[in-house]
């Protein structure tokens, strides 16, 4: 039932609507972020769990050179194995009529004589490969979308050196390719890399793999130990060129979904915490002022016999209304943004269904968190209400006690204008309030730093990756490791200025009990195209048996330069060697290791072999180069730097850009909210003083200076503090979301600082302007009548 | 009684001054056609009950508000027609205000409260001189919170007169003070009126104060009447209430 106190509450709120709204908006920003991120986590988690379960995503995976079909039975009876799926997966080069560059991909086999038990396909369009037939292919959705392919379209593939026309019959998804990128690449490039499926027999024939398989996936029996199954599988596959089995935690697609969820988890906590702390402070300052203004009314209510509890609850309700508005706005905002981001995730993660799922728990959580923030903010103000004795409150408050400010006591008085002296004394009289305002302003400055630090970090990676490290125009890889001569053949292609061969081999690197499977890159000594850059930003030279690993790998293995690691080659002669780590390289795309090409080849013992070559190509002959490359059968795949960069811009950069805009907008709202609120409180607290000055003949601008003096002073202190705080917060947040696959560097650019400063200066100026506009409404006569 | 010198034109002249708040049924007529001549140098007391319109008249004369109708001239300059900047300059240069609740700036000392005004005035006295006039030289460095009510009001008077205003407007200057303190404040007002020759208008509901005035007006229901002219105003010390 609406009682009269509630009626008063409604009117009080109406009178304070802009300030209440400012607090609610700050709260809403924090909550929107929390609800958005928590909902995204839930959406991804649920979509993944459903997908994996329905389409029976395996739990342990292994690639190998070649094993007979009969081995499947042996795998099936290994302890802990519930189901086995074996198959063929081979690299392929494609010729798409509308694509100037050659595309590449992986073709998987679809068994014809038995059902697929694990990693089952999801059909998006068209049909699966049913019954007999030839020349039919299923295409992954991401690649199909990027190249506008649909059922009925034709593509040309180079299968084991032979060109074959294939007809697309279906567009599909598979649980092992939720994140679809070229092996070893951190970034998707859906236009030039795709996943395909063909009938097993046809594929086996093309690659001479009849009655054999080269990849295994198994699911685990309840209670089975993953490491034991991995070890057993490794033992079994070793004679067949097993490349080392691994679990989901190392699965390149699953790990990316995990990483994304980890990033979201980092964001779902840090940002909202800052925003809600600021909202708590703002609630406190608004409520304290409101209670000070209503001193007499409170006294009258008490004198009329209203219980302390009733009055306290009345003011708590004031704060709770703000909470409800903030939560409603935050929920609506979180849902709207979450929906947009879910749509954006479609660029990276391919699920049959990725629906936005509102995290109801997060809404309840945010209601609790914002209530807690508001109650924290209102608590001390309400305590004042309870303590106020009616008789005391009826009397006008005595003038506030002041004393000369520290700067004056130090003898600087004559250098300070009166308005500055007033501001300084006011700050010293209420150090807590000034301190909180200052901290809140600093936080507002600080949270402006974070999103732009993300942006700058990404830019730095791009510049680093594509200008400092990769100076080649294109990277061409061979179908199979081949003789060094192949590099000379590539050098003959039109427009090629310079080539540098490389070798890539899968190894397991171990230090103590820690180990990682990864690609080891053999590079030419003092190469100029694909360089290894040290932590100091200078190129490192690979020579002798010196091993260079990325800092991320060093951390993962817990080693320092100078320590030794054991390297087990997972291919060929499977040699094992212990090498000292010569140095750490910068690699923002995660774990990596490098050696000199010759030394790596000696280690492998297979002669001078290469996996491909880096090339720089003259711009004028680019078209001719691409045409020739499309005709080169031994080229299995080509990565074109500019295409990669373009693709990155359209996908990752755009999504990071969107997130950055959202966060930056929120931070700006908060900055304005805090400054505006502070200005309004100052106006309210000092309206009598300001009216007096106006009566005494001071112009509006004179009085305006007195009003904003304190705010400007606090902003001047808060700004550098905020820049420092923001740098720290950005560092913490980036460290918390850095994963093994993506390592964002902390880049704090002067433009970032300039932007934060500009927003705060603008917010201060605008809020001051609004407050000064309110000086027009100052009731000169009224201010003289009232005692306070 | 000595022969009257040729009369100076009055400093403030009001003709048919009307002030209406609100409109329609809610309209309240605070002033109903007030005519008034205030010669320079006089101490004028305006008596009236609460709601009689005396504060409204004071606010109009002080340039805090503008009349709905009528003429209000200061030295022939029409205050009623002045714009915002003109009113601000008028308040800064011509008028000194003393309020019931002192309205000192709490964060400034007594001397600074006065200096605040003298810094923007054209021909001010020094803050210390003003404090001397109200007998508070020894309290110059105290903040308002460290002063008694009477002392605060005397600082307010010093602040009002430090710029040597031609017009000193006092709105219930003793309203918040006890008798003894109130007398100290009134003494200061009377002394300043005599020593500096400022036209002083005191509004009050305390009829006793009429004794100290050169001229006494009464106000009721928005209408003004000249009650009397004292040829020999009494010193404040002789008053009692």
Short mmCIF file of C-alpha atoms in Angstrom, two decimals, chain B:
data_model
loop_
_atom_site.label_atom_id
_atom_site.label_comp_id
_atom_site.label_asym_id
_atom_site.label_seq_id
_atom_site.Cartn_x
_atom_site.Cartn_y
_atom_site.Cartn_z
CA UNK B 1 14.04 73.82 14.34
CA UNK B 2 16.63 75.10 11.86
CA UNK B 3 15.59 76.24 8.43
CA UNK B 4 15.53 73.38 5.96
CA UNK B 5 18.31 73.39 3.37
CA UNK B 6 17.12 73.17 -0.26
CA UNK B 7 15.87 69.57 -0.45
CA UNK B 8 18.11 67.08 -2.31
CA UNK B 9 16.24 64.88 -4.74
CA UNK B 10 15.44 61.57 -3.00
CA UNK B 11 17.99 58.79 -3.57
CA UNK B 12 15.31 56.17 -4.11
CA UNK B 13 11.90 56.85 -5.59
CA UNK B 14 9.11 54.32 -6.04
CA UNK B 15 5.87 55.01 -7.85
CA UNK B 16 2.89 52.70 -7.97
CA UNK B 17 5.17 49.75 -7.27
CA UNK B 18 3.26 46.51 -7.61
CA UNK B 19 4.40 42.94 -7.21
CA UNK B 20 2.22 39.97 -7.90
CA UNK B 21 3.40 36.38 -7.42
CA UNK B 22 1.73 33.68 -9.49
CA UNK B 23 -1.20 34.22 -11.78
CA UNK B 24 -4.91 33.54 -12.08
CA UNK B 25 -6.59 32.23 -8.96
CA UNK B 26 -3.24 31.53 -7.36
CA UNK B 27 -2.08 35.13 -7.76
CA UNK B 28 -0.84 36.79 -4.57
CA UNK B 29 -0.46 40.53 -4.56
CA UNK B 30 2.50 41.25 -2.33
CA UNK B 31 2.72 44.98 -3.13
CA UNK B 32 -0.30 47.06 -4.13
CA UNK B 33 0.89 50.31 -5.64
CA UNK B 34 3.58 51.55 -3.27
CA UNK B 35 4.83 55.15 -3.51
CA UNK B 36 8.01 55.97 -1.64
CA UNK B 37 10.73 58.64 -1.48
CA UNK B 38 13.91 57.89 0.45
CA UNK B 39 16.31 60.81 0.89
CA UNK B 40 20.04 60.12 1.13
CA UNK B 41 21.56 59.65 4.54
CA UNK B 42 18.40 58.84 6.48
CA UNK B 43 17.80 55.86 8.71
CA UNK B 44 14.41 54.50 7.77
CA UNK B 45 12.53 51.80 9.64
CA UNK B 46 9.84 49.82 7.90
CA UNK B 47 7.47 48.10 10.32
CA UNK B 48 5.08 45.37 9.41
CA UNK B 49 3.78 42.00 10.36
CA UNK B 50 4.93 38.83 8.70
CA UNK B 51 3.49 38.64 5.17
CA UNK B 52 2.77 42.35 4.98
CA UNK B 53 5.05 42.77 1.97
CA UNK B 54 7.98 44.52 3.61
CA UNK B 55 10.56 41.95 2.52
CA UNK B 56 9.20 42.10 -1.01
CA UNK B 57 9.70 45.86 -1.05
CA UNK B 58 13.23 45.46 0.33
CA UNK B 59 14.05 42.84 -2.30
CA UNK B 60 12.84 45.15 -5.07
CA UNK B 61 14.82 48.09 -3.76
CA UNK B 62 17.88 45.83 -3.38
CA UNK B 63 17.65 44.65 -7.00
CA UNK B 64 17.00 41.03 -6.02
CA UNK B 65 13.65 40.92 -7.73
CA UNK B 66 11.73 42.98 -10.24
CA UNK B 67 8.31 44.59 -9.86
CA UNK B 68 5.30 43.49 -11.85
CA UNK B 69 4.37 47.06 -12.44
CA UNK B 70 5.48 50.56 -11.49
CA UNK B 71 8.61 52.60 -11.35
CA UNK B 72 11.62 52.21 -9.08
CA UNK B 73 14.34 54.80 -9.52
CA UNK B 74 17.78 55.03 -7.96
CA UNK B 75 19.26 58.45 -8.74
CA UNK B 76 16.89 58.54 -11.68
CA UNK B 77 18.08 55.16 -13.02
CA UNK B 78 15.20 52.70 -13.42
CA UNK B 79 15.99 49.65 -11.34
CA UNK B 80 12.74 48.04 -12.50
CA UNK B 81 13.87 48.00 -16.10
CA UNK B 82 17.46 46.91 -15.49
CA UNK B 83 18.84 43.72 -16.99
CA UNK B 84 20.70 40.97 -15.13
CA UNK B 85 24.14 42.57 -15.55
CA UNK B 86 22.78 45.98 -14.55
CA UNK B 87 21.23 44.54 -11.39
CA UNK B 88 24.43 42.70 -10.51
CA UNK B 89 26.42 45.94 -10.87
CA UNK B 90 23.80 47.82 -8.85
CA UNK B 91 24.02 45.29 -6.01
CA UNK B 92 27.81 45.30 -6.18
CA UNK B 93 28.31 49.06 -6.23
CA UNK B 94 25.30 50.64 -4.56
CA UNK B 95 23.62 48.31 -2.14
CA UNK B 96 24.84 46.77 1.11
CA UNK B 97 22.79 43.89 2.54
CA UNK B 98 22.46 42.68 6.10
CA UNK B 99 20.40 39.52 6.49
CA UNK B 100 18.56 37.95 9.39
CA UNK B 101 20.78 34.86 9.27
CA UNK B 102 24.03 36.77 8.57
CA UNK B 103 24.87 34.67 5.49
CA UNK B 104 28.60 34.74 6.03
CA UNK B 105 30.76 32.44 3.94
CA UNK B 106 31.64 29.75 6.48
CA UNK B 107 34.95 28.90 4.86
CA UNK B 108 36.26 32.46 5.04
CA UNK B 109 37.47 34.34 8.11
CA UNK B 110 35.80 37.59 9.20
CA UNK B 111 38.41 39.64 7.39
CA UNK B 112 38.20 37.50 4.26
CA UNK B 113 34.41 37.73 4.21
CA UNK B 114 34.82 41.47 3.99
CA UNK B 115 37.79 41.38 1.64
CA UNK B 116 35.73 39.28 -0.73
CA UNK B 117 33.54 42.35 -1.27
CA UNK B 118 36.18 45.06 -1.05
CA UNK B 119 38.20 43.32 -3.77
CA UNK B 120 35.41 43.91 -6.26
CA UNK B 121 34.31 47.37 -5.06
CA UNK B 122 35.19 50.71 -6.57
CA UNK B 123 36.05 52.75 -3.49
CA UNK B 124 36.06 50.45 -0.50
CA UNK B 125 37.46 50.95 2.95
CA UNK B 126 39.93 48.35 4.18
CA UNK B 127 38.45 45.23 5.79
CA UNK B 128 40.16 46.17 9.05
CA UNK B 129 38.61 49.63 8.97
CA UNK B 130 35.18 48.09 8.46
CA UNK B 131 35.77 45.65 11.32
CA UNK B 132 36.84 48.58 13.48
CA UNK B 133 33.54 50.29 12.75
CA UNK B 134 31.66 47.35 14.21
CA UNK B 135 34.17 46.87 17.04
CA UNK B 136 35.51 43.51 15.94
CA UNK B 137 39.14 44.24 15.07
CA UNK B 138 40.27 41.49 17.45
CA UNK B 139 38.11 38.85 15.72
CA UNK B 140 39.39 39.49 12.20
CA UNK B 141 41.00 36.06 11.75
CA UNK B 142 38.16 34.04 13.19
CA UNK B 143 35.92 31.87 11.09
CA UNK B 144 32.13 32.32 11.42
CA UNK B 145 31.85 29.10 13.44
CA UNK B 146 34.18 30.68 16.02
CA UNK B 147 31.99 33.80 16.42
CA UNK B 148 28.80 34.37 18.42
CA UNK B 149 25.57 35.23 16.58
CA UNK B 150 25.93 38.91 17.37
CA UNK B 151 29.52 38.93 16.24
CA UNK B 152 28.57 37.21 13.03
CA UNK B 153 25.91 39.82 12.38
CA UNK B 154 28.38 42.62 13.04
CA UNK B 155 30.80 41.03 10.58
CA UNK B 156 27.90 40.93 8.13
CA UNK B 157 27.33 44.66 8.72
CA UNK B 158 31.04 45.38 8.26
CA UNK B 159 30.90 43.38 5.03
CA UNK B 160 27.87 45.38 3.88
CA UNK B 161 29.35 48.80 4.60
CA UNK B 162 32.97 48.16 3.62
CA UNK B 163 32.24 49.12 0.03
CA UNK B 164 30.71 52.44 1.25
CA UNK B 165 27.29 51.68 -0.18
CA UNK B 166 24.81 54.49 -0.70
CA UNK B 167 22.05 52.20 0.38
CA UNK B 168 22.19 49.78 3.34
CA UNK B 169 19.33 47.31 3.47
CA UNK B 170 18.83 45.35 6.68
CA UNK B 171 16.26 42.55 6.71
CA UNK B 172 15.31 41.74 10.32
CA UNK B 173 18.93 42.20 11.39
CA UNK B 174 18.19 41.30 15.00
CA UNK B 175 15.62 38.64 14.26
CA UNK B 176 17.90 35.78 15.24
CA UNK B 177 19.56 37.54 18.20
CA UNK B 178 18.82 38.08 21.88
CA UNK B 179 18.05 41.60 23.09
CA UNK B 180 21.50 42.46 24.34
CA UNK B 181 23.27 41.26 21.24
CA UNK B 182 20.59 42.80 19.07
CA UNK B 183 21.28 46.18 20.62
CA UNK B 184 24.97 45.91 19.84
CA UNK B 185 24.08 45.23 16.24
CA UNK B 186 21.61 48.13 16.04
CA UNK B 187 24.18 50.46 17.59
CA UNK B 188 26.57 49.53 14.83
CA UNK B 189 23.92 50.23 12.21
CA UNK B 190 23.02 53.58 13.72
CA UNK B 191 26.65 54.62 14.11
CA UNK B 192 27.43 53.78 10.52
CA UNK B 193 24.38 55.65 9.30
CA UNK B 194 25.56 58.71 11.19
CA UNK B 195 29.29 58.43 10.46
CA UNK B 196 29.10 57.49 6.79
CA UNK B 197 25.76 58.92 5.88
CA UNK B 198 24.49 55.81 4.21
CA UNK B 199 20.76 55.69 3.52
CA UNK B 200 19.76 52.81 5.75
CA UNK B 201 16.51 50.90 5.49
CA UNK B 202 15.79 48.50 8.34
CA UNK B 203 12.79 46.24 8.10
CA UNK B 204 11.50 44.71 11.27
CA UNK B 205 8.36 43.68 13.08
CA UNK B 206 9.73 45.11 16.32
CA UNK B 207 7.93 48.47 16.77
CA UNK B 208 10.43 49.65 19.36
CA UNK B 209 13.04 50.11 16.65
CA UNK B 210 10.91 52.92 15.19
CA UNK B 211 12.40 55.16 17.90
CA UNK B 212 15.88 55.06 16.33
CA UNK B 213 14.67 56.04 12.84
CA UNK B 214 14.48 59.37 11.06
CA UNK B 215 11.43 58.19 9.29
CA UNK B 216 9.09 55.28 9.98
CA UNK B 217 6.84 53.51 7.53
CA UNK B 218 4.34 50.83 8.26
CA UNK B 219 3.25 48.20 5.87
CA UNK B 220 0.22 45.98 5.83
CA UNK B 221 -1.39 43.93 3.12
CA UNK B 222 0.97 45.27 0.49
CA UNK B 223 0.28 48.91 1.17
CA UNK B 224 2.76 51.40 2.59
CA UNK B 225 2.02 54.29 4.90
CA UNK B 226 4.27 56.95 6.39
CA UNK B 227 3.77 56.54 10.10
CA UNK B 228 5.91 59.36 11.37
CA UNK B 229 9.02 61.43 11.02
CA UNK B 230 11.27 61.61 14.11
CA UNK B 231 12.99 64.94 14.31
CA UNK B 232 15.12 63.50 17.14
CA UNK B 233 15.73 59.80 16.68
CA UNK B 234 16.72 58.15 19.94
CA UNK B 235 20.08 56.45 20.38
CA UNK B 236 19.79 52.67 20.47
CA UNK B 237 21.06 52.54 24.08
CA UNK B 238 17.88 54.24 25.20
CA UNK B 239 15.60 51.71 23.62
CA UNK B 240 14.28 48.68 25.41
CA UNK B 241 12.05 45.81 24.45
#
